[in-house]
XYZ file of N, CA, C and O in Angstrom:
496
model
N -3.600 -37.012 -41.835
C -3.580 -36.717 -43.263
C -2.849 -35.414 -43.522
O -2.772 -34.550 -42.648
N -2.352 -35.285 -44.643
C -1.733 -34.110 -44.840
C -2.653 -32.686 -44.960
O -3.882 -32.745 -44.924
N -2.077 -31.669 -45.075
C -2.699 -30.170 -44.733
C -2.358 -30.103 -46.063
O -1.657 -30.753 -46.838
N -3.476 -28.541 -46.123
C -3.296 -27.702 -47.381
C -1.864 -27.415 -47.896
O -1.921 -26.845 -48.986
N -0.902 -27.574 -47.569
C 0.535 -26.733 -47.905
C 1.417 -27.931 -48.255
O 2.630 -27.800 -48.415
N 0.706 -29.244 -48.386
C 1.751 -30.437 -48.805
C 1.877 -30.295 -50.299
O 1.325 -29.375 -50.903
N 2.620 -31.226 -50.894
C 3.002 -31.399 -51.934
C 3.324 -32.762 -52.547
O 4.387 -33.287 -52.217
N 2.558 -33.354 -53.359
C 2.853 -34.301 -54.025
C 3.519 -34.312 -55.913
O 2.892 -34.068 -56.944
N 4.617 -34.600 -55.770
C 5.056 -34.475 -57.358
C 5.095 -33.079 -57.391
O 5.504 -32.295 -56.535
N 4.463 -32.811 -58.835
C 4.292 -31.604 -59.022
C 2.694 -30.557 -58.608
O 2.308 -29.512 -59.131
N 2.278 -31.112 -57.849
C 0.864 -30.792 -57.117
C 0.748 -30.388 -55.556
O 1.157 -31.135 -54.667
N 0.384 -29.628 -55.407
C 0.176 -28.824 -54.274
C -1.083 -28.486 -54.131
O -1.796 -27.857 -54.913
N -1.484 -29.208 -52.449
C -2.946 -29.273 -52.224
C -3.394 -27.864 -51.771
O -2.879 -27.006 -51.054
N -4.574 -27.957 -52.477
C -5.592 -26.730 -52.391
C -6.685 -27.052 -51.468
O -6.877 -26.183 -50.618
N -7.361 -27.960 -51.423
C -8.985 -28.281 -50.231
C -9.085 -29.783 -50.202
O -9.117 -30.598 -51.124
N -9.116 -29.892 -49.226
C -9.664 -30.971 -48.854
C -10.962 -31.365 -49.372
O -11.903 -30.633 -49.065
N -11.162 -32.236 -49.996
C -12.992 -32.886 -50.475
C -13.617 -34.051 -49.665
O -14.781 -34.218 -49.300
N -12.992 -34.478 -49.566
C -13.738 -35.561 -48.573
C -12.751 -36.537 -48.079
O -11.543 -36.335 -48.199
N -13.408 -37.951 -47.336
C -12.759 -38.811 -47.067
C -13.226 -40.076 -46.710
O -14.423 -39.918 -46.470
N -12.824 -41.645 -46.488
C -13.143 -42.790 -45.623
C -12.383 -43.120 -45.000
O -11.394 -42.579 -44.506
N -12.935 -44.398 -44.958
C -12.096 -45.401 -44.139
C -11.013 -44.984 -43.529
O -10.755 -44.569 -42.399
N -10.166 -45.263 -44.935
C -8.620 -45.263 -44.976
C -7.792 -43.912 -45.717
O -6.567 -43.892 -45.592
N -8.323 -43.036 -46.318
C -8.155 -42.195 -47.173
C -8.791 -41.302 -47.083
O -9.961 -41.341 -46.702
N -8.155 -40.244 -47.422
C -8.904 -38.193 -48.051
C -8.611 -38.338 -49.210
O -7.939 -39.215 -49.752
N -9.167 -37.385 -49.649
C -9.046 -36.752 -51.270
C -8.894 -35.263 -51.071
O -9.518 -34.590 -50.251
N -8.228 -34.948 -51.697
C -7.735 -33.378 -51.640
C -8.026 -32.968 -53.548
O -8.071 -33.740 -54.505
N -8.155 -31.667 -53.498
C -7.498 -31.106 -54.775
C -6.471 -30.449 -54.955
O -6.198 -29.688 -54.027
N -5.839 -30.453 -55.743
C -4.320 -30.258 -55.728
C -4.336 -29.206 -57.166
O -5.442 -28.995 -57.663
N -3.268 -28.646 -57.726
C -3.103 -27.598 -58.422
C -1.403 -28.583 -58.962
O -0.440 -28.780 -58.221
N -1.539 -29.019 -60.417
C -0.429 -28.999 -60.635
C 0.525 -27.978 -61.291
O 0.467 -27.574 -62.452
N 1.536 -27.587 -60.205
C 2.227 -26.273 -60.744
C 3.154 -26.690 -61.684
O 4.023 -25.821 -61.752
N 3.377 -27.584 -62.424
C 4.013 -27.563 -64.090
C 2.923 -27.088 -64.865
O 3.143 -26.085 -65.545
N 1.925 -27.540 -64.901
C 0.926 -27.401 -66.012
C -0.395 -25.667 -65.511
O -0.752 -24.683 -66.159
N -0.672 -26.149 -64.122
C -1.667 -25.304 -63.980
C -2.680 -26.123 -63.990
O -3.667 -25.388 -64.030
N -2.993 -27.114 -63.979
C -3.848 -27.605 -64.093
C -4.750 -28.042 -62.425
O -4.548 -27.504 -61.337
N -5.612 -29.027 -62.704
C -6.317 -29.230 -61.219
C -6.194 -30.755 -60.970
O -6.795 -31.331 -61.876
N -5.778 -31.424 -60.302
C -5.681 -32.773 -60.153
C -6.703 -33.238 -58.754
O -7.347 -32.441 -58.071
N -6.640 -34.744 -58.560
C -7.337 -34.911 -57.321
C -6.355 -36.007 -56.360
O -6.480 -37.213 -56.572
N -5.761 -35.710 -55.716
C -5.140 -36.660 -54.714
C -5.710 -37.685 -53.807
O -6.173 -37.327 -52.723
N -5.713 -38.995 -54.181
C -6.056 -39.486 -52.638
C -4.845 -39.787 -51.981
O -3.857 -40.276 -52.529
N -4.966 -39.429 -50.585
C -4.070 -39.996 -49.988
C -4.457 -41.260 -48.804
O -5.317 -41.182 -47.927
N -3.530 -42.430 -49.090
C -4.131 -43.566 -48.370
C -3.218 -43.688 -47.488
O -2.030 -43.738 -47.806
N -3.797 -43.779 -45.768
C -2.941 -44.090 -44.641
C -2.982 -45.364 -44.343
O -3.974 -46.047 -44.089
N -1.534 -45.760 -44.392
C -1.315 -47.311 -44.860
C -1.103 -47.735 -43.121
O -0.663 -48.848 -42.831
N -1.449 -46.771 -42.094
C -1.310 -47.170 -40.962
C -3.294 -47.409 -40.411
O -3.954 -47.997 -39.555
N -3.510 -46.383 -41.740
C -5.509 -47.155 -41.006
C -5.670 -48.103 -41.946
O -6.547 -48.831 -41.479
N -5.297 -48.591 -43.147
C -5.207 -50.153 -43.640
C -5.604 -50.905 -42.314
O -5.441 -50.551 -41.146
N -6.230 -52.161 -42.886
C -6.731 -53.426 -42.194
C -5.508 -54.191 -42.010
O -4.981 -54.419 -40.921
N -4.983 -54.676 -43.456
C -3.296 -55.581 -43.022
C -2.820 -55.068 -44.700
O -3.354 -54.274 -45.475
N -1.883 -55.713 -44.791
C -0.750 -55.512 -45.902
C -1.569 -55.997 -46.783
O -1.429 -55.724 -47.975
N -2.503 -56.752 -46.358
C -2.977 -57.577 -48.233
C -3.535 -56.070 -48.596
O -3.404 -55.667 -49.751
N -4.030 -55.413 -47.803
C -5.263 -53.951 -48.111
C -4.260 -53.398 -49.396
O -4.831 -53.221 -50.471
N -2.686 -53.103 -49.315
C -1.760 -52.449 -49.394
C -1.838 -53.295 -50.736
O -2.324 -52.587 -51.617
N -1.615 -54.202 -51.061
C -1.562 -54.973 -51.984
C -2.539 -54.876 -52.535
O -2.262 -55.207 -53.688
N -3.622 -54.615 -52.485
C -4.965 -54.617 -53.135
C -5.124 -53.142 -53.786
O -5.887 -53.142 -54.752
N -4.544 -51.845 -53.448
C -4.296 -50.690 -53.498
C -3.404 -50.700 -55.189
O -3.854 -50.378 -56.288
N -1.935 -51.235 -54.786
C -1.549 -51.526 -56.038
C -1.562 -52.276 -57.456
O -0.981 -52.205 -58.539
N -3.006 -53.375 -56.546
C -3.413 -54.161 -57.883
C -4.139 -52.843 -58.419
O -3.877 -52.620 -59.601
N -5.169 -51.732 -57.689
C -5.609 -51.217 -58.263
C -5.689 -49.959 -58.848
O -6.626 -49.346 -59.360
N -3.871 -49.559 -58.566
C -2.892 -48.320 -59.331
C -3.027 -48.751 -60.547
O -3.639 -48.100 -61.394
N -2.195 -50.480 -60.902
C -2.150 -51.092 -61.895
C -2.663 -51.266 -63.097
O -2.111 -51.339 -64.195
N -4.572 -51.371 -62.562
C -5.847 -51.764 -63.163
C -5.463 -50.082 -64.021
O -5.248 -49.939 -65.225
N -5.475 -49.036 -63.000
C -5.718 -47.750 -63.348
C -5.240 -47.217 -64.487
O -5.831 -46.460 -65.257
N -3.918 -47.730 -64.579
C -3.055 -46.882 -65.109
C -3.612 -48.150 -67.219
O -3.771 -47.785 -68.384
N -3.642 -48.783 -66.893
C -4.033 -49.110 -68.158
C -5.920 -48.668 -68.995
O -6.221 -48.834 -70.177
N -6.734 -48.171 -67.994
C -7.720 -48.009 -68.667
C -7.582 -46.759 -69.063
O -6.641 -46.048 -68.709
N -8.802 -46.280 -70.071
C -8.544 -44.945 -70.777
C -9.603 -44.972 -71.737
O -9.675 -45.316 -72.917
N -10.651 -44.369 -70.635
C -12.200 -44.404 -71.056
C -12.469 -42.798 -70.795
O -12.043 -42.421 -69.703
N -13.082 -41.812 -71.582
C -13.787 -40.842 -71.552
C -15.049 -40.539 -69.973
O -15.679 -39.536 -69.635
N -14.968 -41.703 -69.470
C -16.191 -41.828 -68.363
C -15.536 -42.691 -67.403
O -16.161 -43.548 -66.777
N -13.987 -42.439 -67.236
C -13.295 -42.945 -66.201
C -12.505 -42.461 -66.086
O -11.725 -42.246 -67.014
N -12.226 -41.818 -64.164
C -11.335 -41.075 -64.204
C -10.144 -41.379 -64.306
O -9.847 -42.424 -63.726
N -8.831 -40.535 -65.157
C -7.612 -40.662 -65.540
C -6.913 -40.328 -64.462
O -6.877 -39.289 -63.803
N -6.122 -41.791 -64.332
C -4.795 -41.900 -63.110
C -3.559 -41.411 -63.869
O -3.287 -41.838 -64.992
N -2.696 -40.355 -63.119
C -1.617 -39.590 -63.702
C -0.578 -40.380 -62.850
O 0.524 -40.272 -63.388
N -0.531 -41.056 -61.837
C 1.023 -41.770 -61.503
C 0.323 -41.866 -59.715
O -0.736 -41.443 -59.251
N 1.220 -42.450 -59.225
C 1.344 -42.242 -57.418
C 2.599 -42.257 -57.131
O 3.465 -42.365 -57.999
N 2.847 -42.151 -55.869
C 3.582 -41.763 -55.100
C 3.392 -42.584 -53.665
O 2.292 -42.744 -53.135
N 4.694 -43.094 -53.108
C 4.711 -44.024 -52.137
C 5.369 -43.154 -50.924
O 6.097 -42.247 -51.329
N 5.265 -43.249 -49.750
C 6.129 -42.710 -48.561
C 5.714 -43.279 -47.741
O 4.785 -44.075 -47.880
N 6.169 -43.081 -46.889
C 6.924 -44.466 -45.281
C 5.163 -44.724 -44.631
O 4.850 -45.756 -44.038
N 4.111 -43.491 -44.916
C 3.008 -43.484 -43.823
C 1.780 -43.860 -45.100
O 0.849 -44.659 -45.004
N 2.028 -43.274 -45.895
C 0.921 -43.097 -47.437
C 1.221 -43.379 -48.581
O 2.362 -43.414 -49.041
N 0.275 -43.592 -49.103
C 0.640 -43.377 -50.721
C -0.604 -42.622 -51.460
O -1.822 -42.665 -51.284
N 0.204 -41.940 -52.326
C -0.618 -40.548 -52.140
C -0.791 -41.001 -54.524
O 0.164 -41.119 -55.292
N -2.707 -41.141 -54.980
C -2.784 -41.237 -55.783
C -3.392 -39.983 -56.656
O -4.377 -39.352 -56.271
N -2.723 -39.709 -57.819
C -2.810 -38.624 -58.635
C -4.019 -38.800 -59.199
O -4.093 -40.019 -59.351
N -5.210 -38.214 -59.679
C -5.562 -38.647 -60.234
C -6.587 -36.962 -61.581
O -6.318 -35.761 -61.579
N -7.539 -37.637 -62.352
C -7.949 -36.138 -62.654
C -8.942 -35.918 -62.155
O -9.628 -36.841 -61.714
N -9.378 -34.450 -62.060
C -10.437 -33.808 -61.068
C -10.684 -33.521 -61.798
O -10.162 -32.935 -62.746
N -12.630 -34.270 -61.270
C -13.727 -34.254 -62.020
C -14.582 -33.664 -61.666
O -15.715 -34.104 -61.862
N -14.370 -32.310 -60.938
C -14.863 -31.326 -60.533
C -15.827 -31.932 -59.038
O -15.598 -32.894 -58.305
N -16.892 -30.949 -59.006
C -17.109 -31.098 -57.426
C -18.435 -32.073 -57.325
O -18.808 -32.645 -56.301
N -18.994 -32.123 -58.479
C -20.374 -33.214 -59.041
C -20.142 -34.582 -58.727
O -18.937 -34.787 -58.876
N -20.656 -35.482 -58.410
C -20.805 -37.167 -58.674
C -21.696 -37.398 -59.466
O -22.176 -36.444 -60.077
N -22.171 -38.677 -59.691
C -23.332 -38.650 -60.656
C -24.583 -39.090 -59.844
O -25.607 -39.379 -60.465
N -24.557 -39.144 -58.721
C -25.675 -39.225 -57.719
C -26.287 -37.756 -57.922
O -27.438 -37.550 -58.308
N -25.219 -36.630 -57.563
C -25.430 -35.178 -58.041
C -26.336 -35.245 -59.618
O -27.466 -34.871 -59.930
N -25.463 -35.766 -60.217
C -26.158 -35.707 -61.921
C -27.507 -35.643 -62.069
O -28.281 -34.810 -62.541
N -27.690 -37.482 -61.191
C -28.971 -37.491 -61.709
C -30.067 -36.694 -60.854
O -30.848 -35.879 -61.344
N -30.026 -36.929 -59.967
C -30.999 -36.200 -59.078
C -31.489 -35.064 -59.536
O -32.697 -34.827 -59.566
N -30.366 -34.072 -60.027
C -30.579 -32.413 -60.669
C -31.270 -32.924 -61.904
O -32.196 -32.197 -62.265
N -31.025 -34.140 -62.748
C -31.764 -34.215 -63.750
C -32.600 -35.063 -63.557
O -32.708 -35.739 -64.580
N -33.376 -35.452 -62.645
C -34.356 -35.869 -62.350
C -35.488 -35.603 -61.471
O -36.540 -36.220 -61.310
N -34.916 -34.286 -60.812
C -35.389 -33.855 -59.615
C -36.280 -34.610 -58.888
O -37.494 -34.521 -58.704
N -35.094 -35.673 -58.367
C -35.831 -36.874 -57.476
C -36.733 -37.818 -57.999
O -36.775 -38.893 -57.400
N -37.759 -37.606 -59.371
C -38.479 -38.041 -59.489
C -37.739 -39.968 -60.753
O -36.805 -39.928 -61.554
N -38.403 -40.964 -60.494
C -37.215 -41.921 -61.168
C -36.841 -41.160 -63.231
O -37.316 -40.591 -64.214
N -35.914 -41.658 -62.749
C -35.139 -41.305 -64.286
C -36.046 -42.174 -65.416
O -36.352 -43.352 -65.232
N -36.429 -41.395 -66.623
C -36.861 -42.071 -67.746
C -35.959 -43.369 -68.432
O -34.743 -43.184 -68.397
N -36.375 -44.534 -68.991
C -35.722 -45.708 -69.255
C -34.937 -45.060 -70.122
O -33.741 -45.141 -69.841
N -35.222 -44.391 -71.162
C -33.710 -44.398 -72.065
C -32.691 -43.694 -71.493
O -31.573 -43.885 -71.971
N -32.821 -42.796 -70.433
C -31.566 -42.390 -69.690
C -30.701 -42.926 -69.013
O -29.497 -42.684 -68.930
N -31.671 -44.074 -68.251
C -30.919 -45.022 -67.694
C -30.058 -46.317 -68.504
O -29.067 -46.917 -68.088
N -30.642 -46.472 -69.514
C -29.754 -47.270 -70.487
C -28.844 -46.640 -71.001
O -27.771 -47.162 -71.303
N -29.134 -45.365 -71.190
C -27.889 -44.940 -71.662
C -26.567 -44.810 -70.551
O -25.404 -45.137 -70.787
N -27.085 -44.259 -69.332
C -26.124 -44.504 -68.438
C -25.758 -46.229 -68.133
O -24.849 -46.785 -67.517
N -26.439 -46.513 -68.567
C -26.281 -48.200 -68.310
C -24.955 -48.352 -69.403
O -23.807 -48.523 -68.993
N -25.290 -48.265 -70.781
C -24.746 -48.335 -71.767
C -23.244 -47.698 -71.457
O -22.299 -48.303 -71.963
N -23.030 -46.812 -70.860
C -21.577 -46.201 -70.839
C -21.124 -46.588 -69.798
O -20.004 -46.142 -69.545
N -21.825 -47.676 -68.622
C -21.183 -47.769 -67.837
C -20.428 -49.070 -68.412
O -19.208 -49.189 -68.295
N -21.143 -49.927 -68.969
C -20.829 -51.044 -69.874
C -19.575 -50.926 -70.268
O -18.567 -51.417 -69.759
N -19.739 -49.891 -71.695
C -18.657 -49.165 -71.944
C -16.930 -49.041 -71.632
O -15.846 -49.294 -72.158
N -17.566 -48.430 -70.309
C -16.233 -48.245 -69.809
C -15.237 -49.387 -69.050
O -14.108 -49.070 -68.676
């Protein structure tokens, strides 16, 4: 996977956040704007087979048309010979596993919270 000092587009990775399978996620700094983006980068050499690869761009595709407040916004990708490296926005360092837990402190979440998270997941 790439190091801190790569560059995608106009983004230049700052930390590494995690990773699976097939992919890291980095945060990146886009130097046109200043802003903070989140990169995944997918190694199309730890892919399973080409359909994986194909399944990747059905779901650039999916990406680039939704545009929900409670889904993260895909800014473009980028293809090269080993990866393809996806832009996306950084949603800081929280999940919502994080969310709830802090607002639940472990104990189960009250029903209208969960409908409401139900409700926006709907939503989106």
């Amino acid at each position: 996977s790439p190091d801190t000092t790569c560059t995608v587009g106009p983004c230049r990775f700052t930390a590494h956040v995690g990773g699976g399978g097939f992919s890291d996620v980095f945060v990146a700094t886009n130097c046109e704007v200043g802003s903070q983006e989140a990169i995944k980068v997918i190694d199309k050499e730890r892919m399973p087979s080409l359909e994986s690869v194909s399944d990747v761009w059905k779901e650039m595709k999916m990406l680039a048309k939704l545009d929900h407040p409670n889904i993260i916004g895909f800014y473009g990708a980028h293809h090269g010979p080993n990866h393809i490296f996806l832009r996306l926005e950084h949603a800081g360092s929280h999940n919502l596993c994080h969310k709830i837990v802090r607002k639940s402190g472990s104990k189960l979440l009250p029903v209208p919270l969960v409908q409401s998270y139900t409700m926006q997941l709907v939503d989106a």
